[in-house]
Amino acid sequence: MASNHSQKVEAIADHADADNDSSHVNAKSIVLSNEAKFEQANAHSLINPKKEITFTVGTNDIAEAAHQIADQKAAAAKAAEEQAAAEKAAAEQAAAEKAAAEKAQQEVQQAAQNAAAASAASAASASSSAATTASTETTTNKGTFKLSFYDPSVLGSGLGYGGVAANLSVFPKGTRLKITLSDGTVWYRTVNDTGSFAAGNPNQLDVAMPNSQIPSAGVLTATVEVVG
């Protein structure tokens, strides 16, 4: 079938000079030639249709690269999240360990303070008890006495070293005496014996003591008080 173009050419050819048959023939030939070429082009297009370039999602290189980039970003984000979680856990553990160490140190310090307080209280209690004992102890000062010494075991006596021989008219047997030496030393003795010396020396006491402990001076003086 002739195209619009060929029809226009043919009409032009028909209006050409009628006397010029050769020109009319040539125009007709050009139109037919063009129509043949057009029909041939249409036939070729039908036999070999134009191939269009298409991209199937997920199979071409661009889509694949996009998927890879997305996967890498997701992996990096996950790794960063895991790293942050690990760092947070480590920080929490370190804080817990620090708190436990500080608590243990505080407990040790508190225990030491409690022990010191208990020791101080015990010492204060002992001091108070001693002070109470001293304040409740009633004594009667009997003046200054001479002191001599003897070892009962040497004399064959079984009275021991806790006694003292005295003038029984001054200190009856069983009297408890507080003997204070000039250097501040205090002895407590109980009258449990007498001697011939006591009759003529009522202001003298004979103190029982091992020979190894008897003062080298032999005779001393002391303040004597009756306890109780």
Short mmCIF file of C-alpha atoms in Angstrom, two decimals:
data_model
loop_
_atom_site.label_atom_id
_atom_site.label_comp_id
_atom_site.label_asym_id
_atom_site.label_seq_id
_atom_site.Cartn_x
_atom_site.Cartn_y
_atom_site.Cartn_z
CA MET A 1 0.00 0.00 0.00
CA ALA A 2 1.27 3.47 -0.97
CA SER A 3 2.16 5.84 1.84
CA ASN A 4 0.99 9.46 2.07
CA HIS A 5 4.40 10.53 0.91
CA SER A 6 4.18 8.46 -2.27
CA GLN A 7 0.68 9.73 -2.94
CA LYS A 8 1.88 13.33 -2.74
CA VAL A 9 4.75 12.60 -5.10
CA GLU A 10 2.45 10.84 -7.54
CA ALA A 11 0.03 13.78 -7.54
CA ILE A 12 2.88 16.16 -8.28
CA ALA A 13 3.94 13.92 -11.11
CA ASP A 14 0.39 13.85 -12.56
CA HIS A 15 0.33 17.64 -12.73
CA ALA A 16 3.57 17.80 -14.56
CA ASP A 17 3.68 18.95 -18.14
CA ALA A 18 1.56 16.51 -20.10
CA ASP A 19 3.77 16.94 -23.11
CA ASN A 20 6.75 15.80 -21.01
CA ASP A 21 5.93 12.10 -20.81
CA SER A 22 9.41 11.18 -19.85
CA SER A 23 9.24 13.36 -16.74
CA HIS A 24 5.94 11.80 -15.81
CA VAL A 25 7.38 8.32 -16.20
CA ASN A 26 10.40 9.20 -14.07
CA ALA A 27 8.22 10.55 -11.28
CA LYS A 28 6.14 7.42 -11.34
CA SER A 29 9.27 5.32 -11.11
CA ILE A 30 10.53 7.25 -8.08
CA VAL A 31 7.20 6.83 -6.32
CA LEU A 32 7.10 3.10 -6.95
CA SER A 33 10.69 2.74 -5.86
CA ASN A 34 9.96 4.57 -2.63
CA GLU A 35 6.90 2.46 -2.00
CA ALA A 36 8.91 -0.71 -2.46
CA LYS A 37 11.55 0.47 -0.04
CA PHE A 38 8.90 1.39 2.49
CA GLU A 39 7.19 -1.97 2.19
CA GLN A 40 10.55 -3.71 2.52
CA ALA A 41 11.33 -1.72 5.70
CA ASN A 42 7.98 -2.65 7.20
CA ALA A 43 8.53 -6.30 6.39
CA HIS A 44 12.01 -6.20 7.99
CA SER A 45 10.56 -4.61 11.12
CA LEU A 46 8.00 -7.37 11.41
CA ILE A 47 10.60 -10.11 10.93
CA ASN A 48 13.23 -8.54 13.24
CA PRO A 49 11.46 -6.50 15.88
CA LYS A 50 13.59 -3.98 17.82
CA LYS A 51 15.07 -5.49 20.93
CA GLU A 52 14.53 -3.35 24.03
CA ILE A 53 17.04 -3.30 26.86
CA THR A 54 15.39 -4.34 30.09
CA PHE A 55 16.69 -4.68 33.69
CA THR A 56 15.26 -7.46 35.74
CA VAL A 57 15.22 -6.46 39.42
CA GLY A 58 17.69 -8.47 41.46
CA THR A 59 19.58 -9.94 38.51
CA ASN A 60 21.41 -7.04 36.92
CA ASP A 61 24.72 -5.62 38.18
CA ILE A 62 23.29 -2.35 39.53
CA ALA A 63 20.65 -4.07 41.65
CA GLU A 64 23.19 -6.63 42.88
CA ALA A 65 25.61 -3.88 43.92
CA ALA A 66 22.82 -2.07 45.74
CA HIS A 67 21.95 -5.26 47.61
CA GLN A 68 25.61 -5.79 48.57
CA ILE A 69 25.94 -2.22 49.85
CA ALA A 70 22.75 -2.62 51.89
CA ASP A 71 24.00 -5.92 53.33
CA GLN A 72 27.35 -4.33 54.25
CA LYS A 73 25.61 -1.41 55.95
CA ALA A 74 23.38 -3.78 57.91
CA ALA A 75 26.39 -5.90 58.96
CA ALA A 76 28.32 -2.79 60.02
CA ALA A 77 25.35 -1.51 62.01
CA LYS A 78 24.96 -4.89 63.72
CA ALA A 79 28.69 -5.04 64.54
CA ALA A 80 28.55 -1.49 65.96
CA GLU A 81 25.51 -2.43 68.04
CA GLU A 82 27.24 -5.56 69.38
CA GLN A 83 30.40 -3.54 70.16
CA ALA A 84 28.35 -0.94 72.02
CA ALA A 85 26.57 -3.68 74.00
CA ALA A 86 29.92 -5.31 74.89
CA GLU A 87 31.38 -1.98 76.01
CA LYS A 88 28.28 -1.26 78.10
CA ALA A 89 28.47 -4.70 79.74
CA ALA A 90 32.19 -4.23 80.47
CA ALA A 91 31.52 -0.80 81.98
CA GLU A 92 28.72 -2.18 84.15
CA GLN A 93 30.94 -5.05 85.32
CA ALA A 94 33.79 -2.66 86.13
CA ALA A 95 31.39 -0.43 88.07
CA ALA A 96 30.04 -3.43 89.99
CA GLU A 97 33.55 -4.63 90.86
CA LYS A 98 34.54 -1.13 91.98
CA ALA A 99 31.43 -0.86 94.14
CA ALA A 100 32.13 -4.29 95.68
CA ALA A 101 35.75 -3.33 96.43
CA GLU A 102 34.67 -0.04 98.00
CA LYS A 103 32.06 -1.85 100.08
CA ALA A 104 34.62 -4.42 101.26
CA GLN A 105 37.04 -1.64 102.18
CA GLN A 106 34.31 0.18 104.09
CA GLU A 107 33.44 -3.05 105.93
CA VAL A 108 37.09 -3.56 106.88
CA GLN A 109 37.35 0.02 108.10
CA GLN A 110 34.09 -0.31 110.01
CA ALA A 111 35.29 -3.56 111.60
CA ALA A 112 38.55 -1.88 112.65
CA GLN A 113 36.62 1.06 114.10
CA ASN A 114 34.29 -1.32 115.95
CA ALA A 115 37.27 -3.25 117.34
CA ALA A 116 38.95 -0.03 118.45
CA ALA A 117 35.74 1.18 120.05
CA ALA A 118 35.27 -2.16 121.81
CA SER A 119 38.87 -2.08 123.07
CA ALA A 120 38.46 1.48 124.31
CA ALA A 121 35.20 0.56 126.00
CA SER A 122 36.81 -2.46 127.64
CA ALA A 123 39.73 -0.36 128.87
CA ALA A 124 37.35 2.29 130.15
CA SER A 125 35.29 -0.38 131.89
CA ALA A 126 38.39 -1.89 133.51
CA SER A 127 39.57 1.54 134.61
CA SER A 128 36.15 2.36 135.97
CA SER A 129 36.03 -0.96 137.81
CA ALA A 130 39.45 -0.35 139.34
CA ALA A 131 38.44 3.16 140.31
CA THR A 132 35.24 1.85 141.83
CA THR A 133 37.14 -0.79 143.77
CA ALA A 134 39.64 1.78 144.99
CA SER A 135 36.90 4.23 145.96
CA THR A 136 34.93 1.58 147.83
CA GLU A 137 38.00 0.27 149.66
CA THR A 138 37.93 1.55 153.24
CA THR A 139 41.24 1.81 155.07
CA THR A 140 42.38 3.08 158.42
CA ASN A 141 45.87 4.54 158.63
CA LYS A 142 47.86 3.10 161.54
CA GLY A 143 51.01 5.14 161.01
CA THR A 144 54.58 4.26 160.05
CA PHE A 145 55.96 0.82 160.90
CA LYS A 146 59.34 -0.88 160.61
CA LEU A 147 59.46 -3.84 158.28
CA SER A 148 61.62 -6.89 158.72
CA PHE A 149 61.48 -10.06 156.62
CA TYR A 150 61.60 -13.82 157.09
CA ASP A 151 61.22 -16.93 154.96
CA PRO A 152 58.61 -19.27 156.53
CA SER A 153 59.91 -22.30 154.63
CA VAL A 154 63.36 -21.87 156.19
CA LEU A 155 61.75 -21.90 159.63
CA GLY A 156 59.75 -24.97 158.76
CA SER A 157 56.45 -23.05 158.73
CA GLY A 158 53.65 -23.89 156.37
CA LEU A 159 51.90 -20.52 156.58
CA GLY A 160 53.10 -19.45 153.15
CA TYR A 161 54.12 -16.03 151.85
CA GLY A 162 50.82 -14.18 152.08
CA GLY A 163 51.02 -13.43 155.77
CA VAL A 164 52.76 -11.13 158.19
CA ALA A 165 53.71 -11.53 161.85
CA ALA A 166 52.57 -8.66 164.08
CA ASN A 167 51.83 -7.68 167.64
CA LEU A 168 48.44 -9.29 168.08
CA SER A 169 47.34 -6.61 170.48
CA VAL A 170 47.82 -4.06 167.69
CA PHE A 171 46.71 -6.21 164.76
CA PRO A 172 44.71 -9.30 165.68
CA LYS A 173 45.04 -12.41 163.50
CA GLY A 174 43.07 -12.15 160.29
CA THR A 175 43.56 -8.39 159.99
CA ARG A 176 44.17 -7.40 156.40
CA LEU A 177 46.89 -4.80 156.02
CA LYS A 178 47.83 -2.46 153.18
CA ILE A 179 51.57 -1.81 153.33
CA THR A 180 52.86 1.11 151.24
CA LEU A 181 56.61 1.49 150.81
CA SER A 182 58.37 4.83 150.38
CA ASP A 183 58.81 4.18 146.65
CA GLY A 184 55.06 3.66 146.21
CA THR A 185 55.10 -0.14 146.14
CA VAL A 186 51.97 -1.60 147.77
CA TRP A 187 51.70 -5.00 149.45
CA TYR A 188 48.58 -6.58 150.87
CA ARG A 189 49.18 -9.00 153.75
CA THR A 190 47.06 -10.77 156.33
CA VAL A 191 48.18 -11.06 159.96
CA ASN A 192 48.60 -14.80 160.65
CA ASP A 193 51.53 -15.01 163.11
CA THR A 194 53.35 -13.25 165.93
CA GLY A 195 56.82 -13.41 167.42
CA SER A 196 58.81 -12.65 170.52
CA PHE A 197 60.02 -9.41 168.92
CA ALA A 198 56.43 -8.16 168.65
CA ALA A 199 56.02 -7.88 172.39
CA GLY A 200 58.73 -5.24 172.60
CA ASN A 201 58.18 -3.77 169.10
CA PRO A 202 54.48 -3.11 168.56
CA ASN A 203 55.32 -0.79 165.61
CA GLN A 204 57.13 -3.45 163.63
CA LEU A 205 55.90 -6.05 161.16
CA ASP A 206 57.71 -9.21 160.08
CA VAL A 207 56.76 -9.80 156.41
CA ALA A 208 56.86 -13.35 154.97
CA MET A 209 58.96 -13.45 151.78
CA PRO A 210 61.28 -15.87 149.97
CA ASN A 211 64.96 -15.25 150.83
CA SER A 212 65.67 -14.54 147.15
CA GLN A 213 63.26 -11.56 147.22
CA ILE A 214 64.07 -10.03 150.56
CA PRO A 215 65.39 -6.46 150.09
CA SER A 216 69.11 -6.12 150.65
CA ALA A 217 68.54 -3.31 153.14
CA GLY A 218 67.02 -5.85 155.49
CA VAL A 219 64.81 -3.34 157.36
CA LEU A 220 62.46 -0.83 155.72
CA THR A 221 59.81 1.56 156.80
CA ALA A 222 56.26 1.74 155.41
CA THR A 223 52.86 3.26 155.99
CA VAL A 224 50.45 0.64 157.28
CA GLU A 225 46.68 0.78 156.87
CA VAL A 226 43.97 -1.61 157.99
CA VAL A 227 41.72 -2.61 155.13
CA GLY A 228 37.98 -2.99 155.77
#
